[in-house]
Amino acid sequence: MKMFRILGKRGRITIPYEIRQRVGFQQNDVLSFSESKDGRTVTVRREKICDCEKSGQKEVKDEITLYDFLNNLSPEQQRAALIHLSVKWAEKQGENNGGT
């Protein structure tokens, strides 16, 4: 089944609800993106930050901090995260200032 979505001007796209449900994507999941060699296909994967099942731990929170997660990103990924968070912060500031 093919589904179509339009890529927004900020490069955002919504993964269709049906696919999120089937695949099991949830809010705050860490997703990785891999480009095919021909540059025409992108694979999206949900990533585990820790392997808690093998270690017998039940809490994921203690495995990695946000700081450690960000430091383990490539420079390009860190730049993308910085831009994303800066935009989110600026949008929030605009909301707090009455949308101006």
PDB file of N, CA and C in Angstrom:
ATOM      1  N   MET A   1       0.840  -1.174   0.000  1.00  0.00           N
ATOM      2  CA  MET A   1       0.000   0.000   0.000  1.00  0.00           C
ATOM      3  C   MET A   1       0.893   1.248   0.000  1.00  0.00           C
ATOM      4  N   LYS A   2       0.711   2.110  -0.978  1.00  0.00           N
ATOM      5  CA  LYS A   2       1.468   3.345  -1.071  1.00  0.00           C
ATOM      6  C   LYS A   2       0.682   4.472  -0.425  1.00  0.00           C
ATOM      7  N   MET A   3       1.377   5.300   0.320  1.00  0.00           N
ATOM      8  CA  MET A   3       0.784   6.505   0.899  1.00  0.00           C
ATOM      9  C   MET A   3       1.680   7.670   0.519  1.00  0.00           C
ATOM     10  N   PHE A   4       1.094   8.813   0.306  1.00  0.00           N
ATOM     11  CA  PHE A   4       1.860   9.984  -0.094  1.00  0.00           C
ATOM     12  C   PHE A   4       1.725  11.077   0.953  1.00  0.00           C
ATOM     13  N   ARG A   5       2.818  11.779   1.197  1.00  0.00           N
ATOM     14  CA  ARG A   5       2.842  12.941   2.066  1.00  0.00           C
ATOM     15  C   ARG A   5       3.692  13.993   1.377  1.00  0.00           C
ATOM     16  N   ILE A   6       3.429  15.251   1.691  1.00  0.00           N
ATOM     17  CA  ILE A   6       4.184  16.355   1.104  1.00  0.00           C
ATOM     18  C   ILE A   6       5.228  16.819   2.104  1.00  0.00           C
ATOM     19  N   LEU A   7       6.462  16.961   1.633  1.00  0.00           N
ATOM     20  CA  LEU A   7       7.545  17.453   2.463  1.00  0.00           C
ATOM     21  C   LEU A   7       7.371  18.951   2.647  1.00  0.00           C
ATOM     22  N   GLY A   8       7.280  19.399   3.891  1.00  0.00           N
ATOM     23  CA  GLY A   8       7.069  20.814   4.191  1.00  0.00           C
ATOM     24  C   GLY A   8       8.301  21.654   3.928  1.00  0.00           C
ATOM     25  N   LYS A   9       8.140  22.969   3.972  1.00  0.00           N
ATOM     26  CA  LYS A   9       9.240  23.881   3.658  1.00  0.00           C
ATOM     27  C   LYS A   9      10.388  23.776   4.656  1.00  0.00           C
ATOM     28  N   ARG A  10      10.119  23.297   5.860  1.00  0.00           N
ATOM     29  CA  ARG A  10      11.182  23.111   6.853  1.00  0.00           C
ATOM     30  C   ARG A  10      11.727  21.687   6.843  1.00  0.00           C
ATOM     31  N   GLY A  11      11.346  20.903   5.841  1.00  0.00           N
ATOM     32  CA  GLY A  11      11.856  19.547   5.728  1.00  0.00           C
ATOM     33  C   GLY A  11      11.132  18.553   6.617  1.00  0.00           C
ATOM     34  N   ARG A  12       9.961  18.909   7.091  1.00  0.00           N
ATOM     35  CA  ARG A  12       9.206  18.039   7.990  1.00  0.00           C
ATOM     36  C   ARG A  12       8.183  17.220   7.221  1.00  0.00           C
ATOM     37  N   ILE A  13       7.959  16.029   7.728  1.00  0.00           N
ATOM     38  CA  ILE A  13       6.955  15.154   7.147  1.00  0.00           C
ATOM     39  C   ILE A  13       6.348  14.342   8.285  1.00  0.00           C
ATOM     40  N   THR A  14       5.085  13.992   8.168  1.00  0.00           N
ATOM     41  CA  THR A  14       4.428  13.172   9.174  1.00  0.00           C
ATOM     42  C   THR A  14       4.365  11.736   8.683  1.00  0.00           C
ATOM     43  N   ILE A  15       4.836  10.819   9.522  1.00  0.00           N
ATOM     44  CA  ILE A  15       4.711   9.405   9.183  1.00  0.00           C
ATOM     45  C   ILE A  15       3.240   9.048   9.367  1.00  0.00           C
ATOM     46  N   PRO A  16       2.595   8.493   8.348  1.00  0.00           N
ATOM     47  CA  PRO A  16       1.163   8.196   8.446  1.00  0.00           C
ATOM     48  C   PRO A  16       0.825   7.354   9.680  1.00  0.00           C
ATOM     49  N   TYR A  17      -0.297   7.674  10.295  1.00  0.00           N
ATOM     50  CA  TYR A  17      -0.766   7.007  11.502  1.00  0.00           C
ATOM     51  C   TYR A  17      -0.767   5.490  11.340  1.00  0.00           C
ATOM     52  N   GLU A  18      -1.283   5.019  10.210  1.00  0.00           N
ATOM     53  CA  GLU A  18      -1.390   3.574   9.989  1.00  0.00           C
ATOM     54  C   GLU A  18      -0.023   2.901  10.042  1.00  0.00           C
ATOM     55  N   ILE A  19       0.971   3.551   9.467  1.00  0.00           N
ATOM     56  CA  ILE A  19       2.320   2.997   9.470  1.00  0.00           C
ATOM     57  C   ILE A  19       2.901   3.047  10.877  1.00  0.00           C
ATOM     58  N   ARG A  20       2.725   4.176  11.583  1.00  0.00           N
ATOM     59  CA  ARG A  20       3.228   4.275  12.959  1.00  0.00           C
ATOM     60  C   ARG A  20       2.641   3.175  13.833  1.00  0.00           C
ATOM     61  N   GLN A  21       1.352   2.891  13.645  1.00  0.00           N
ATOM     62  CA  GLN A  21       0.701   1.851  14.441  1.00  0.00           C
ATOM     63  C   GLN A  21       1.249   0.468  14.097  1.00  0.00           C
ATOM     64  N   ARG A  22       1.361   0.173  12.799  1.00  0.00           N
ATOM     65  CA  ARG A  22       1.846  -1.145  12.365  1.00  0.00           C
ATOM     66  C   ARG A  22       3.281  -1.390  12.800  1.00  0.00           C
ATOM     67  N   VAL A  23       4.121  -0.383  12.638  1.00  0.00           N
ATOM     68  CA  VAL A  23       5.540  -0.523  12.931  1.00  0.00           C
ATOM     69  C   VAL A  23       5.805  -0.404  14.436  1.00  0.00           C
ATOM     70  N   GLY A  24       4.926   0.312  15.120  1.00  0.00           N
ATOM     71  CA  GLY A  24       5.089   0.475  16.567  1.00  0.00           C
ATOM     72  C   GLY A  24       5.840   1.728  16.975  1.00  0.00           C
ATOM     73  N   PHE A  25       5.971   2.708  16.065  1.00  0.00           N
ATOM     74  CA  PHE A  25       6.610   3.966  16.433  1.00  0.00           C
ATOM     75  C   PHE A  25       5.755   4.676  17.472  1.00  0.00           C
ATOM     76  N   GLN A  26       6.415   5.248  18.469  1.00  0.00           N
ATOM     77  CA  GLN A  26       5.717   5.998  19.507  1.00  0.00           C
ATOM     78  C   GLN A  26       6.414   7.316  19.732  1.00  0.00           C
ATOM     79  N   GLN A  27       5.715   8.221  20.396  1.00  0.00           N
ATOM     80  CA  GLN A  27       6.285   9.522  20.727  1.00  0.00           C
ATOM     81  C   GLN A  27       7.584   9.316  21.495  1.00  0.00           C
ATOM     82  N   ASN A  28       8.576  10.133  21.187  1.00  0.00           N
ATOM     83  CA  ASN A  28       9.903  10.129  21.812  1.00  0.00           C
ATOM     84  C   ASN A  28      10.784   8.955  21.410  1.00  0.00           C
ATOM     85  N   ASP A  29      10.369   8.127  20.455  1.00  0.00           N
ATOM     86  CA  ASP A  29      11.256   7.099  19.936  1.00  0.00           C
ATOM     87  C   ASP A  29      12.448   7.773  19.263  1.00  0.00           C
ATOM     88  N   VAL A  30      13.600   7.137  19.329  1.00  0.00           N
ATOM     89  CA  VAL A  30      14.781   7.617  18.617  1.00  0.00           C
ATOM     90  C   VAL A  30      14.790   6.915  17.267  1.00  0.00           C
ATOM     91  N   LEU A  31      14.758   7.706  16.196  1.00  0.00           N
ATOM     92  CA  LEU A  31      14.728   7.154  14.843  1.00  0.00           C
ATOM     93  C   LEU A  31      16.040   7.471  14.132  1.00  0.00           C
ATOM     94  N   SER A  32      16.502   6.531  13.328  1.00  0.00           N
ATOM     95  CA  SER A  32      17.687   6.776  12.500  1.00  0.00           C
ATOM     96  C   SER A  32      17.253   6.750  11.040  1.00  0.00           C
ATOM     97  N   PHE A  33      17.988   7.474  10.216  1.00  0.00           N
ATOM     98  CA  PHE A  33      17.691   7.575   8.788  1.00  0.00           C
ATOM     99  C   PHE A  33      18.929   7.161   8.011  1.00  0.00           C
ATOM    100  N   SER A  34      18.762   6.248   7.059  1.00  0.00           N
ATOM    101  CA  SER A  34      19.865   5.780   6.223  1.00  0.00           C
ATOM    102  C   SER A  34      19.486   5.969   4.764  1.00  0.00           C
ATOM    103  N   GLU A  35      20.414   6.516   4.009  1.00  0.00           N
ATOM    104  CA  GLU A  35      20.181   6.755   2.580  1.00  0.00           C
ATOM    105  C   GLU A  35      20.762   5.600   1.779  1.00  0.00           C
ATOM    106  N   SER A  36      20.027   5.173   0.744  1.00  0.00           N
ATOM    107  CA  SER A  36      20.530   4.115  -0.136  1.00  0.00           C
ATOM    108  C   SER A  36      21.650   4.671  -1.005  1.00  0.00           C
ATOM    109  N   LYS A  37      22.408   3.783  -1.605  1.00  0.00           N
ATOM    110  CA  LYS A  37      23.538   4.204  -2.440  1.00  0.00           C
ATOM    111  C   LYS A  37      23.093   5.056  -3.628  1.00  0.00           C
ATOM    112  N   ASP A  38      21.905   4.733  -4.170  1.00  0.00           N
ATOM    113  CA  ASP A  38      21.438   5.506  -5.327  1.00  0.00           C
ATOM    114  C   ASP A  38      20.812   6.848  -4.925  1.00  0.00           C
ATOM    115  N   GLY A  39      20.641   7.072  -3.622  1.00  0.00           N
ATOM    116  CA  GLY A  39      20.118   8.348  -3.147  1.00  0.00           C
ATOM    117  C   GLY A  39      18.627   8.533  -3.332  1.00  0.00           C
ATOM    118  N   ARG A  40      17.905   7.484  -3.695  1.00  0.00           N
ATOM    119  CA  ARG A  40      16.473   7.611  -3.946  1.00  0.00           C
ATOM    120  C   ARG A  40      15.604   7.020  -2.836  1.00  0.00           C
ATOM    121  N   THR A  41      16.222   6.321  -1.888  1.00  0.00           N
ATOM    122  CA  THR A  41      15.466   5.653  -0.840  1.00  0.00           C
ATOM    123  C   THR A  41      16.062   5.987   0.519  1.00  0.00           C
ATOM    124  N   VAL A  42      15.187   6.266   1.484  1.00  0.00           N
ATOM    125  CA  VAL A  42      15.609   6.504   2.860  1.00  0.00           C
ATOM    126  C   VAL A  42      14.928   5.462   3.734  1.00  0.00           C
ATOM    127  N   THR A  43      15.718   4.778   4.555  1.00  0.00           N
ATOM    128  CA  THR A  43      15.188   3.798   5.488  1.00  0.00           C
ATOM    129  C   THR A  43      15.129   4.434   6.870  1.00  0.00           C
ATOM    130  N   VAL A  44      13.988   4.292   7.539  1.00  0.00           N
ATOM    131  CA  VAL A  44      13.797   4.823   8.884  1.00  0.00           C
ATOM    132  C   VAL A  44      13.731   3.645   9.840  1.00  0.00           C
ATOM    133  N   ARG A  45      14.528   3.712  10.908  1.00  0.00           N
ATOM    134  CA  ARG A  45      14.542   2.630  11.903  1.00  0.00           C
ATOM    135  C   ARG A  45      14.371   3.207  13.298  1.00  0.00           C
ATOM    136  N   ARG A  46      13.645   2.491  14.142  1.00  0.00           N
ATOM    137  CA  ARG A  46      13.567   2.834  15.560  1.00  0.00           C
ATOM    138  C   ARG A  46      14.802   2.225  16.207  1.00  0.00           C
ATOM    139  N   GLU A  47      15.532   3.023  16.966  1.00  0.00           N
ATOM    140  CA  GLU A  47      16.785   2.571  17.576  1.00  0.00           C
ATOM    141  C   GLU A  47      16.604   2.356  19.073  1.00  0.00           C
ATOM    142  N   LYS A  48      17.313   1.359  19.569  1.00  0.00           N
ATOM    143  CA  LYS A  48      17.387   1.141  21.009  1.00  0.00           C
ATOM    144  C   LYS A  48      18.591   1.914  21.518  1.00  0.00           C
ATOM    145  N   ILE A  49      18.415   2.642  22.598  1.00  0.00           N
ATOM    146  CA  ILE A  49      19.544   3.359  23.183  1.00  0.00           C
ATOM    147  C   ILE A  49      20.342   2.414  24.070  1.00  0.00           C
ATOM    148  N   CYS A  50      19.671   1.431  24.652  1.00  0.00           N
ATOM    149  CA  CYS A  50      20.381   0.434  25.451  1.00  0.00           C
ATOM    150  C   CYS A  50      19.772  -0.930  25.170  1.00  0.00           C
ATOM    151  N   ASP A  51      20.488  -1.960  25.523  1.00  0.00           N
ATOM    152  CA  ASP A  51      19.985  -3.320  25.362  1.00  0.00           C
ATOM    153  C   ASP A  51      19.612  -3.844  26.746  1.00  0.00           C
ATOM    154  N   CYS A  52      18.500  -3.341  27.283  1.00  0.00           N
ATOM    155  CA  CYS A  52      18.103  -3.631  28.655  1.00  0.00           C
ATOM    156  C   CYS A  52      17.698  -5.088  28.858  1.00  0.00           C
ATOM    157  N   GLU A  53      17.161  -5.722  27.823  1.00  0.00           N
ATOM    158  CA  GLU A  53      16.730  -7.109  27.971  1.00  0.00           C
ATOM    159  C   GLU A  53      17.907  -8.020  28.280  1.00  0.00           C
ATOM    160  N   LYS A  54      19.031  -7.822  27.608  1.00  0.00           N
ATOM    161  CA  LYS A  54      20.199  -8.668  27.836  1.00  0.00           C
ATOM    162  C   LYS A  54      20.852  -8.379  29.181  1.00  0.00           C
ATOM    163  N   SER A  55      20.845  -7.111  29.586  1.00  0.00           N
ATOM    164  CA  SER A  55      21.505  -6.755  30.841  1.00  0.00           C
ATOM    165  C   SER A  55      20.612  -7.010  32.047  1.00  0.00           C
ATOM    166  N   GLY A  56      19.322  -7.278  31.808  1.00  0.00           N
ATOM    167  CA  GLY A  56      18.397  -7.538  32.904  1.00  0.00           C
ATOM    168  C   GLY A  56      17.877  -6.283  33.568  1.00  0.00           C
ATOM    169  N   GLN A  57      18.243  -5.111  33.046  1.00  0.00           N
ATOM    170  CA  GLN A  57      17.773  -3.859  33.631  1.00  0.00           C
ATOM    171  C   GLN A  57      16.405  -3.516  33.088  1.00  0.00           C
ATOM    172  N   LYS A  58      15.600  -2.894  33.933  1.00  0.00           N
ATOM    173  CA  LYS A  58      14.255  -2.515  33.521  1.00  0.00           C
ATOM    174  C   LYS A  58      14.149  -1.041  33.178  1.00  0.00           C
ATOM    175  N   GLU A  59      15.035  -0.231  33.703  1.00  0.00           N
ATOM    176  CA  GLU A  59      14.984   1.207  33.484  1.00  0.00           C
ATOM    177  C   GLU A  59      15.904   1.601  32.345  1.00  0.00           C
ATOM    178  N   VAL A  60      15.368   2.238  31.333  1.00  0.00           N
ATOM    179  CA  VAL A  60      16.170   2.737  30.222  1.00  0.00           C
ATOM    180  C   VAL A  60      16.807   4.059  30.597  1.00  0.00           C
ATOM    181  N   LYS A  61      16.155   4.826  31.451  1.00  0.00           N
ATOM    182  CA  LYS A  61      16.572   6.186  31.772  1.00  0.00           C
ATOM    183  C   LYS A  61      18.011   6.262  32.285  1.00  0.00           C
ATOM    184  N   ASP A  62      18.447   5.268  33.065  1.00  0.00           N
ATOM    185  CA  ASP A  62      19.770   5.309  33.655  1.00  0.00           C
ATOM    186  C   ASP A  62      20.871   4.915  32.682  1.00  0.00           C
ATOM    187  N   GLU A  63      20.518   4.417  31.521  1.00  0.00           N
ATOM    188  CA  GLU A  63      21.516   3.910  30.589  1.00  0.00           C
ATOM    189  C   GLU A  63      22.281   5.014  29.868  1.00  0.00           C
ATOM    190  N   ILE A  64      21.599   6.084  29.496  1.00  0.00           N
ATOM    191  CA  ILE A  64      22.260   7.140  28.734  1.00  0.00           C
ATOM    192  C   ILE A  64      21.586   8.472  29.045  1.00  0.00           C
ATOM    193  N   THR A  65      22.397   9.472  29.212  1.00  0.00           N
ATOM    194  CA  THR A  65      21.850  10.811  29.440  1.00  0.00           C
ATOM    195  C   THR A  65      21.673  11.502  28.096  1.00  0.00           C
ATOM    196  N   LEU A  66      20.883  12.535  28.078  1.00  0.00           N
ATOM    197  CA  LEU A  66      20.700  13.329  26.863  1.00  0.00           C
ATOM    198  C   LEU A  66      22.056  13.899  26.428  1.00  0.00           C
ATOM    199  N   TYR A  67      22.836  14.346  27.383  1.00  0.00           N
ATOM    200  CA  TYR A  67      24.163  14.884  27.098  1.00  0.00           C
ATOM    201  C   TYR A  67      25.031  13.851  26.380  1.00  0.00           C
ATOM    202  N   ASP A  68      25.046  12.621  26.913  1.00  0.00           N
ATOM    203  CA  ASP A  68      25.828  11.553  26.280  1.00  0.00           C
ATOM    204  C   ASP A  68      25.296  11.221  24.889  1.00  0.00           C
ATOM    205  N   PHE A  69      23.972  11.165  24.771  1.00  0.00           N
ATOM    206  CA  PHE A  69      23.353  10.875  23.477  1.00  0.00           C
ATOM    207  C   PHE A  69      23.795  11.912  22.445  1.00  0.00           C
ATOM    208  N   LEU A  70      23.695  13.198  22.803  1.00  0.00           N
ATOM    209  CA  LEU A  70      24.070  14.258  21.868  1.00  0.00           C
ATOM    210  C   LEU A  70      25.564  14.215  21.546  1.00  0.00           C
ATOM    211  N   ASN A  71      26.394  13.918  22.527  1.00  0.00           N
ATOM    212  CA  ASN A  71      27.840  13.839  22.283  1.00  0.00           C
ATOM    213  C   ASN A  71      28.222  12.674  21.388  1.00  0.00           C
ATOM    214  N   ASN A  72      27.383  11.650  21.318  1.00  0.00           N
ATOM    215  CA  ASN A  72      27.668  10.499  20.463  1.00  0.00           C
ATOM    216  C   ASN A  72      27.201  10.701  19.026  1.00  0.00           C
ATOM    217  N   LEU A  73      26.548  11.810  18.748  1.00  0.00           N
ATOM    218  CA  LEU A  73      26.116  12.108  17.381  1.00  0.00           C
ATOM    219  C   LEU A  73      27.293  12.628  16.572  1.00  0.00           C
ATOM    220  N   SER A  74      27.210  12.443  15.263  1.00  0.00           N
ATOM    221  CA  SER A  74      28.231  13.011  14.381  1.00  0.00           C
ATOM    222  C   SER A  74      28.094  14.535  14.397  1.00  0.00           C
ATOM    223  N   PRO A  75      29.113  15.263  13.970  1.00  0.00           N
ATOM    224  CA  PRO A  75      29.007  16.722  13.918  1.00  0.00           C
ATOM    225  C   PRO A  75      27.806  17.199  13.091  1.00  0.00           C
ATOM    226  N   GLU A  76      27.504  16.509  12.006  1.00  0.00           N
ATOM    227  CA  GLU A  76      26.351  16.899  11.179  1.00  0.00           C
ATOM    228  C   GLU A  76      25.042  16.684  11.941  1.00  0.00           C
ATOM    229  N   GLN A  77      24.959  15.563  12.671  1.00  0.00           N
ATOM    230  CA  GLN A  77      23.756  15.292  13.451  1.00  0.00           C
ATOM    231  C   GLN A  77      23.620  16.278  14.614  1.00  0.00           C
ATOM    232  N   GLN A  78      24.746  16.643  15.232  1.00  0.00           N
ATOM    233  CA  GLN A  78      24.707  17.633  16.310  1.00  0.00           C
ATOM    234  C   GLN A  78      24.227  18.981  15.776  1.00  0.00           C
ATOM    235  N   ARG A  79      24.699  19.351  14.596  1.00  0.00           N
ATOM    236  CA  ARG A  79      24.269  20.616  13.983  1.00  0.00           C
ATOM    237  C   ARG A  79      22.770  20.589  13.704  1.00  0.00           C
ATOM    238  N   ALA A  80      22.272  19.467  13.165  1.00  0.00           N
ATOM    239  CA  ALA A  80      20.836  19.344  12.885  1.00  0.00           C
ATOM    240  C   ALA A  80      20.029  19.423  14.176  1.00  0.00           C
ATOM    241  N   ALA A  81      20.520  18.783  15.237  1.00  0.00           N
ATOM    242  CA  ALA A  81      19.821  18.835  16.529  1.00  0.00           C
ATOM    243  C   ALA A  81      19.804  20.259  17.070  1.00  0.00           C
ATOM    244  N   LEU A  82      20.933  20.965  16.955  1.00  0.00           N
ATOM    245  CA  LEU A  82      21.013  22.343  17.419  1.00  0.00           C
ATOM    246  C   LEU A  82      20.024  23.230  16.670  1.00  0.00           C
ATOM    247  N   ILE A  83      19.968  23.081  15.363  1.00  0.00           N
ATOM    248  CA  ILE A  83      19.038  23.883  14.557  1.00  0.00           C
ATOM    249  C   ILE A  83      17.607  23.562  14.958  1.00  0.00           C
ATOM    250  N   HIS A  84      17.292  22.277  15.078  1.00  0.00           N
ATOM    251  CA  HIS A  84      15.933  21.872  15.449  1.00  0.00           C
ATOM    252  C   HIS A  84      15.542  22.454  16.804  1.00  0.00           C
ATOM    253  N   LEU A  85      16.420  22.318  17.798  1.00  0.00           N
ATOM    254  CA  LEU A  85      16.110  22.828  19.131  1.00  0.00           C
ATOM    255  C   LEU A  85      16.038  24.353  19.147  1.00  0.00           C
ATOM    256  N   SER A  86      16.866  25.017  18.356  1.00  0.00           N
ATOM    257  CA  SER A  86      16.821  26.479  18.275  1.00  0.00           C
ATOM    258  C   SER A  86      15.498  26.959  17.697  1.00  0.00           C
ATOM    259  N   VAL A  87      15.026  26.273  16.661  1.00  0.00           N
ATOM    260  CA  VAL A  87      13.735  26.619  16.060  1.00  0.00           C
ATOM    261  C   VAL A  87      12.612  26.401  17.064  1.00  0.00           C
ATOM    262  N   LYS A  88      12.644  25.241  17.756  1.00  0.00           N
ATOM    263  CA  LYS A  88      11.615  24.943  18.764  1.00  0.00           C
ATOM    264  C   LYS A  88      11.626  26.006  19.861  1.00  0.00           C
ATOM    265  N   TRP A  89      12.811  26.396  20.323  1.00  0.00           N
ATOM    266  CA  TRP A  89      12.930  27.401  21.368  1.00  0.00           C
ATOM    267  C   TRP A  89      12.378  28.747  20.891  1.00  0.00           C
ATOM    268  N   ALA A  90      12.739  29.133  19.669  1.00  0.00           N
ATOM    269  CA  ALA A  90      12.261  30.410  19.117  1.00  0.00           C
ATOM    270  C   ALA A  90      10.746  30.405  18.958  1.00  0.00           C
ATOM    271  N   GLU A  91      10.180  29.280  18.525  1.00  0.00           N
ATOM    272  CA  GLU A  91       8.729  29.177  18.400  1.00  0.00           C
ATOM    273  C   GLU A  91       8.058  29.327  19.762  1.00  0.00           C
ATOM    274  N   LYS A  92       8.628  28.711  20.780  1.00  0.00           N
ATOM    275  CA  LYS A  92       8.087  28.783  22.141  1.00  0.00           C
ATOM    276  C   LYS A  92       8.180  30.219  22.662  1.00  0.00           C
ATOM    277  N   GLN A  93       9.275  30.884  22.366  1.00  0.00           N
ATOM    278  CA  GLN A  93       9.437  32.280  22.793  1.00  0.00           C
ATOM    279  C   GLN A  93       8.385  33.155  22.129  1.00  0.00           C
ATOM    280  N   GLY A  94       8.105  32.877  20.845  1.00  0.00           N
ATOM    281  CA  GLY A  94       7.068  33.628  20.133  1.00  0.00           C
ATOM    282  C   GLY A  94       5.694  33.421  20.750  1.00  0.00           C
ATOM    283  N   GLU A  95       5.403  32.202  21.173  1.00  0.00           N
ATOM    284  CA  GLU A  95       4.130  31.904  21.826  1.00  0.00           C
ATOM    285  C   GLU A  95       4.036  32.641  23.159  1.00  0.00           C
ATOM    286  N   ASN A  96       5.138  32.663  23.906  1.00  0.00           N
ATOM    287  CA  ASN A  96       5.145  33.303  25.222  1.00  0.00           C
ATOM    288  C   ASN A  96       5.067  34.816  25.136  1.00  0.00           C
ATOM    289  N   ASN A  97       5.461  35.368  23.987  1.00  0.00           N
ATOM    290  CA  ASN A  97       5.410  36.808  23.785  1.00  0.00           C
ATOM    291  C   ASN A  97       4.193  37.239  22.994  1.00  0.00           C
ATOM    292  N   GLY A  98       3.172  36.427  23.004  1.00  0.00           N
ATOM    293  CA  GLY A  98       1.941  36.789  22.322  1.00  0.00           C
ATOM    294  C   GLY A  98       1.979  36.603  20.823  1.00  0.00           C
ATOM    295  N   GLY A  99       2.903  35.789  20.324  1.00  0.00           N
ATOM    296  CA  GLY A  99       2.963  35.511  18.891  1.00  0.00           C
ATOM    297  C   GLY A  99       3.644  36.579  18.090  1.00  0.00           C
ATOM    298  N   THR A 100       4.367  37.472  18.746  1.00  0.00           N
ATOM    299  CA  THR A 100       5.062  38.525  18.002  1.00  0.00           C
ATOM    300  C   THR A 100       6.468  38.155  17.692  1.00  0.00           C
TER     301      THR A 100
END
